[in-house]
CSV table of C-alpha atoms and ligand atoms in Angstrom, one decimal:
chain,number,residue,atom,x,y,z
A,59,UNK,CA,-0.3,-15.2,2.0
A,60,UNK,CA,-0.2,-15.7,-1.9
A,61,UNK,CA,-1.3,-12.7,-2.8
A,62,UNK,CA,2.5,-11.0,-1.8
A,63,UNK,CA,3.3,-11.1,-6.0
A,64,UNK,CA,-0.1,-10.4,-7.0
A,65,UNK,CA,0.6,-7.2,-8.0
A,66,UNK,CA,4.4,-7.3,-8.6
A,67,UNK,CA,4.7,-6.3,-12.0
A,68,UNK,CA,2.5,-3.8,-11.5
A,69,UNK,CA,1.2,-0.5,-9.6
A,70,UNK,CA,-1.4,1.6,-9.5
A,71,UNK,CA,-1.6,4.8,-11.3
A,72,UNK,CA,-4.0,7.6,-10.0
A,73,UNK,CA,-4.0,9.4,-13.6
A,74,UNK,CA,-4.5,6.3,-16.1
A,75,UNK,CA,-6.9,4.7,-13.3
A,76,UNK,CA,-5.9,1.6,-13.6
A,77,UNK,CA,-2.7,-0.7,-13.0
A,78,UNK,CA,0.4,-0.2,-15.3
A,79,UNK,CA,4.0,-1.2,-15.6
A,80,UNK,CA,6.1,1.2,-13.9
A,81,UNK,CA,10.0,2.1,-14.1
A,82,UNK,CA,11.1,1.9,-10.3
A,83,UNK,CA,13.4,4.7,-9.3
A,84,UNK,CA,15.1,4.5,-5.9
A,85,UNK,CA,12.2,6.3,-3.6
A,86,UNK,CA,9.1,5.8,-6.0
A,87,UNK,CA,7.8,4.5,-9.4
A,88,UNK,CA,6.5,5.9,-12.4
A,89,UNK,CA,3.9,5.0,-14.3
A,90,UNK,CA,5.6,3.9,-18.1
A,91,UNK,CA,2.4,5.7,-20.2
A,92,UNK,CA,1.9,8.8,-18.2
A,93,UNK,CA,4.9,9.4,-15.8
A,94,UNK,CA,3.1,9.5,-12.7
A,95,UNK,CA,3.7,8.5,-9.6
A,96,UNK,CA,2.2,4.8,-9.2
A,97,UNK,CA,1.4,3.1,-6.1
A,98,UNK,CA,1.2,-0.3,-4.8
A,99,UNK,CA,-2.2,-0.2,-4.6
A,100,UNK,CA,-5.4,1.8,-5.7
A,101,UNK,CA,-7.0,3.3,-2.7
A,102,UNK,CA,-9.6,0.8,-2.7
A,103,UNK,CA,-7.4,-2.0,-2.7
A,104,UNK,CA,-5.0,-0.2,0.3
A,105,UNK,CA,-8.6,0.4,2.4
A,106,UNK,CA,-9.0,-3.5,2.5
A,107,UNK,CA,-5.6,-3.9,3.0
A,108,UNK,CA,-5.7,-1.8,6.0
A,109,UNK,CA,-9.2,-3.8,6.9
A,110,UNK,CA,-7.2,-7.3,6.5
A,111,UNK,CA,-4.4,-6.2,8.1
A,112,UNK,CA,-6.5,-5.1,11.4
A,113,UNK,CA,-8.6,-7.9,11.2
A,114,UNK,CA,-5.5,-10.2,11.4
A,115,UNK,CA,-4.1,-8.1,14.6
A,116,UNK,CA,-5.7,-9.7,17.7
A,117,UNK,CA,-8.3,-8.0,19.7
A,118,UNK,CA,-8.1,-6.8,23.5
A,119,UNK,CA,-4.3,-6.0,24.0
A,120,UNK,CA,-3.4,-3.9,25.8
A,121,UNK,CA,-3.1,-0.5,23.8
A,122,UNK,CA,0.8,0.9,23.9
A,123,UNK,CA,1.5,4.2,25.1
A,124,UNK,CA,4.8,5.3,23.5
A,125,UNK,CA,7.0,6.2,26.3
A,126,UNK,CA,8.2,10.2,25.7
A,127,UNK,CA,6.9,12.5,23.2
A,128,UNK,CA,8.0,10.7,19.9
A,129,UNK,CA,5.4,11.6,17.8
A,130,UNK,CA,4.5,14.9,17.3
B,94,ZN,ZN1,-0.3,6.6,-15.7
């Protein structure tokens, strides 16, 4: 797992395309050219972050039914 800072210093913003230094608010960040919303990753980069993230989570477990109703 080295790749935890890799983007630290920056995040992605969906209007410049690209990754950009961002001003961190409490509940998002913000691009510093356009003032959009930036996220930790581009959406390519969050797919194979899902991918590596389900690759890692062993196979054949038994799948969890959520006791009750919680989600909706
Ligand atoms: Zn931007």
């Amino acid at each position: 797992m080295n790749h935890s800072n890799f983007y630290s210093d920056k995040k992605y913003c969906d209007c410049c395309d690209k990754y950009v230094s961002y001003l961190m608010s409490v509940e998002s960040s913000f691009c510093v050219e356009c003032g959009n919303e930036v996220h930790l990753f581009s959406k390519e980069d969050w797919k194979s972050f899902h991918k590596n993230l389900e690759a890692r989570r062993p196979k054949g477990g038994r799948p969890r039914k959520d006791r009750g109703k919680e989600s909706a």
